Amino acid sequence: MRVGALAVVAGLVSVLLAAGCGADQSSGNREVAGADCRASFDVRSGGSSPNGGFTLLTAARQAASGDIPVKMVEITRAAGLQDEWDTMVVVTPGMKAEKLNELANTPGMCWENLPGPYGDDKPTTAYYLFLCAGNPMRAATWWFPTDDELDFRWTSTKVVYPDTVLTPLHSPGADPKLRVAPAN
């Protein structure tokens, strides 16, 4: 009788685990806007090199130290990411799959390892997600709120394109950063 009960419990657990892309699943940390996944992408490891974020931030820091506005594609080229992307989404802590799918225009995409909510006690992982034709290509890691070479944190800018112009911002007592140039 005990073996039968264990088999039933094991069966229920496997059905629940196989239910797939629900709201936030803590075991796999997978999120999706709907019930079915057209595809899945792990922002923590999908297409990202261990130093992908570091290289991107280094290129941004170098451009920010100057006085000349630059296009985002110039930053990504300097970081070693060639022209294989057409959209970059700034994935901040606590962003839900529904919002990411809206920003990235990726309906039905499952996202694994989206960053959890921000807590004031320590930096939280965030990502710059690069896409091409609506397909995620790679994600570069950065720390929210401390990495601010690309200053998208406090602006409404969450989607950036290769031709987006960034202006160096120099403030006394602060490291230089790049911010989206104001529209004409």
GROMACS .gro file of C-alpha atoms in nm:
model
  184
    1MET     CA    1   0.000   0.000   0.000
    2ARG     CA    2   0.286   0.235   0.082
    3VAL     CA    3   0.452   0.173  -0.257
    4GLY     CA    4   0.121   0.248  -0.433
    5ALA     CA    5   0.083   0.580  -0.251
    6LEU     CA    6   0.440   0.677  -0.338
    7ALA     CA    7   0.373   0.595  -0.702
    8VAL     CA    8   0.065   0.819  -0.704
    9VAL     CA    9   0.258   1.105  -0.540
   10ALA     CA   10   0.546   1.060  -0.786
   11GLY     CA   11   0.298   1.064  -1.074
   12LEU     CA   12   0.136   1.385  -0.951
   13VAL     CA   13   0.473   1.552  -0.904
   14SER     CA   14   0.581   1.460  -1.256
   15VAL     CA   15   0.252   1.592  -1.400
   16LEU     CA   16   0.294   1.919  -1.212
   17LEU     CA   17   0.656   1.956  -1.324
   18ALA     CA   18   0.566   1.875  -1.682
   19ALA     CA   19   0.295   2.140  -1.683
   20GLY     CA   20   0.560   2.364  -1.832
   21CYS     CA   21   0.567   2.737  -1.865
   22GLY     CA   22   0.351   2.864  -1.587
   23ALA     CA   23   0.407   3.186  -1.396
   24ASP     CA   24   0.739   3.177  -1.209
   25GLN     CA   25   0.856   2.821  -1.147
   26SER     CA   26   1.115   2.829  -0.875
   27SER     CA   27   1.275   2.496  -0.968
   28GLY     CA   28   1.363   2.607  -1.321
   29ASN     CA   29   1.284   2.975  -1.283
   30ARG     CA   30   1.101   2.971  -1.615
   31GLU     CA   31   0.844   3.233  -1.708
   32VAL     CA   32   0.621   3.283  -2.008
   33ALA     CA   33   0.334   3.513  -2.092
   34GLY     CA   34   0.100   3.234  -2.205
   35ALA     CA   35   0.050   2.865  -2.145
   36ASP     CA   36   0.248   2.736  -2.446
   37CYS     CA   37   0.606   2.807  -2.542
   38ARG     CA   38   0.699   2.866  -2.903
   39ALA     CA   39   1.063   2.859  -2.793
   40SER     CA   40   1.273   2.899  -2.480
   41PHE     CA   41   1.580   3.108  -2.398
   42ASP     CA   42   1.795   3.103  -2.085
   43VAL     CA   43   1.916   3.459  -2.023
   44ARG     CA   44   2.180   3.334  -1.780
   45SER     CA   45   2.364   3.114  -2.031
   46GLY     CA   46   2.198   3.158  -2.369
   47GLY     CA   47   2.460   3.273  -2.613
   48SER     CA   48   2.645   3.460  -2.342
   49SER     CA   49   3.015   3.431  -2.289
   50PRO     CA   50   3.143   3.446  -1.931
   51ASN     CA   51   3.281   3.796  -1.991
   52GLY     CA   52   3.013   3.915  -2.238
   53GLY     CA   53   2.878   4.182  -2.005
   54PHE     CA   54   3.224   4.289  -1.893
   55THR     CA   55   3.341   4.342  -2.252
   56LEU     CA   56   3.028   4.540  -2.339
   57LEU     CA   57   3.062   4.759  -2.031
   58THR     CA   58   3.433   4.815  -2.099
   59ALA     CA   59   3.354   4.935  -2.452
   60ALA     CA   60   3.078   5.160  -2.315
   61ARG     CA   61   3.312   5.302  -2.049
   62GLN     CA   62   3.575   5.384  -2.314
   63ALA     CA   63   3.318   5.560  -2.534
   64ALA     CA   64   3.174   5.746  -2.235
   65SER     CA   65   3.515   5.888  -2.146
   66GLY     CA   66   3.509   6.087  -2.470
   67ASP     CA   67   3.289   6.375  -2.578
   68ILE     CA   68   3.151   6.242  -2.906
   69PRO     CA   69   2.806   6.080  -2.932
   70VAL     CA   70   2.819   5.719  -3.055
   71LYS     CA   71   2.571   5.470  -3.195
   72MET     CA   72   2.496   5.157  -2.995
   73VAL     CA   73   2.630   4.943  -3.279
   74GLU     CA   74   2.971   5.108  -3.233
   75ILE     CA   75   2.972   4.995  -2.868
   76THR     CA   76   2.872   4.639  -2.955
   77ARG     CA   77   3.133   4.617  -3.233
   78ALA     CA   78   3.404   4.737  -2.994
   79ALA     CA   79   3.286   4.466  -2.752
   80GLY     CA   80   3.317   4.197  -3.021
   81LEU     CA   81   2.947   4.157  -3.099
   82GLN     CA   82   2.919   4.197  -3.472
   83ASP     CA   83   2.612   4.309  -3.660
   84GLU     CA   84   2.409   3.998  -3.576
   85TRP     CA   85   2.151   4.191  -3.373
   86ASP     CA   86   1.877   4.440  -3.453
   87THR     CA   87   1.723   4.498  -3.108
   88MET     CA   88   1.858   4.514  -2.754
   89VAL     CA   89   1.622   4.496  -2.456
   90VAL     CA   90   1.733   4.615  -2.113
   91VAL     CA   91   1.617   4.338  -1.876
   92THR     CA   92   1.604   4.483  -1.526
   93PRO     CA   93   1.538   4.306  -1.195
   94GLY     CA   94   1.183   4.189  -1.147
   95MET     CA   95   1.090   4.213  -1.516
   96LYS     CA   96   0.815   3.963  -1.594
   97ALA     CA   97   0.798   3.748  -1.907
   98GLU     CA   98   0.489   3.932  -2.030
   99LYS     CA   99   0.673   4.266  -2.026
  100LEU     CA  100   0.986   4.118  -2.184
  101ASN     CA  101   0.781   3.957  -2.461
  102GLU     CA  102   0.606   4.289  -2.521
  103LEU     CA  103   0.932   4.486  -2.539
  104ALA     CA  104   1.116   4.225  -2.747
  105ASN     CA  105   0.816   4.147  -2.969
  106THR     CA  106   0.853   3.777  -2.888
  107PRO     CA  107   0.500   3.649  -2.817
  108GLY     CA  108   0.491   3.303  -2.660
  109MET     CA  109   0.862   3.295  -2.572
  110CYS     CA  110   0.959   3.122  -2.249
  111TRP     CA  111   1.235   3.291  -2.051
  112GLU     CA  112   1.452   3.103  -1.805
  113ASN     CA  113   1.643   3.268  -1.522
  114LEU     CA  114   1.496   3.617  -1.550
  115PRO     CA  115   1.640   3.835  -1.274
  116GLY     CA  116   1.452   3.838  -0.945
  117PRO     CA  117   1.332   4.155  -0.777
  118TYR     CA  118   1.585   4.410  -0.661
  119GLY     CA  119   1.668   4.432  -0.292
  120ASP     CA  120   1.853   4.729  -0.148
  121ASP     CA  121   2.102   4.506   0.030
  122LYS     CA  122   2.308   4.390  -0.271
  123PRO     CA  123   2.343   4.431  -0.648
  124THR     CA  124   2.114   4.214  -0.858
  125THR     CA  125   2.192   4.048  -1.189
  126ALA     CA  126   2.038   4.215  -1.494
  127TYR     CA  127   2.086   4.156  -1.867
  128TYR     CA  128   2.121   4.328  -2.200
  129LEU     CA  129   1.932   4.091  -2.428
  130PHE     CA  130   2.026   4.100  -2.798
  131LEU     CA  131   1.779   3.980  -3.059
  132CYS     CA  132   1.778   3.940  -3.436
  133ALA     CA  133   1.446   3.927  -3.623
  134GLY     CA  134   1.262   3.854  -3.297
  135ASN     CA  135   1.493   3.568  -3.197
  136PRO     CA  136   1.713   3.599  -2.886
  137MET     CA  137   2.081   3.570  -2.978
  138ARG     CA  138   2.272   3.644  -2.657
  139ALA     CA  139   2.251   3.812  -2.321
  140ALA     CA  140   2.522   4.021  -2.156
  141THR     CA  141   2.517   4.029  -1.776
  142TRP     CA  142   2.544   4.346  -1.569
  143TRP     CA  143   2.481   4.437  -1.206
  144PHE     CA  144   2.186   4.656  -1.113
  145PRO     CA  145   2.222   4.929  -0.990
  146THR     CA  146   2.603   4.952  -0.978
  147ASP     CA  147   2.695   4.901  -1.347
  148ASP     CA  148   2.587   5.224  -1.509
  149GLU     CA  149   2.820   5.270  -1.805
  150LEU     CA  150   2.507   5.228  -2.019
  151ASP     CA  151   2.266   5.444  -1.825
  152PHE     CA  152   1.924   5.296  -1.906
  153ARG     CA  153   1.827   5.222  -1.544
  154TRP     CA  154   1.633   5.531  -1.456
  155THR     CA  155   1.502   5.623  -1.800
  156SER     CA  156   1.203   5.492  -1.989
  157THR     CA  157   1.440   5.349  -2.250
  158LYS     CA  158   1.414   4.971  -2.239
  159VAL     CA  159   1.459   4.895  -2.611
  160VAL     CA  160   1.768   5.005  -2.802
  161TYR     CA  161   1.854   4.964  -3.171
  162PRO     CA  162   2.190   4.963  -3.352
  163ASP     CA  163   2.141   5.323  -3.468
  164THR     CA  164   2.035   5.453  -3.123
  165VAL     CA  165   2.262   5.748  -3.045
  166LEU     CA  166   2.422   5.760  -2.700
  167THR     CA  167   2.571   6.077  -2.555
  168PRO     CA  168   2.856   6.079  -2.303
  169LEU     CA  169   2.749   6.217  -1.967
  170HIS     CA  170   3.014   6.364  -1.739
  171SER     CA  171   2.914   6.458  -1.385
  172PRO     CA  172   3.152   6.580  -1.113
  173GLY     CA  173   3.247   6.299  -0.877
  174ALA     CA  174   3.090   6.027  -1.092
  175ASP     CA  175   3.222   5.795  -1.358
  176PRO     CA  176   3.128   5.891  -1.713
  177LYS     CA  177   2.834   5.707  -1.868
  178LEU     CA  178   2.640   5.689  -2.191
  179ARG     CA  179   2.277   5.797  -2.203
  180VAL     CA  180   2.031   5.794  -2.493
  181ALA     CA  181   2.056   6.125  -2.678
  182PRO     CA  182   1.744   6.341  -2.656
  183ALA     CA  183   1.518   6.326  -2.963
  184ASN     CA  184   1.540   6.625  -3.193
   0.00000   0.00000   0.00000
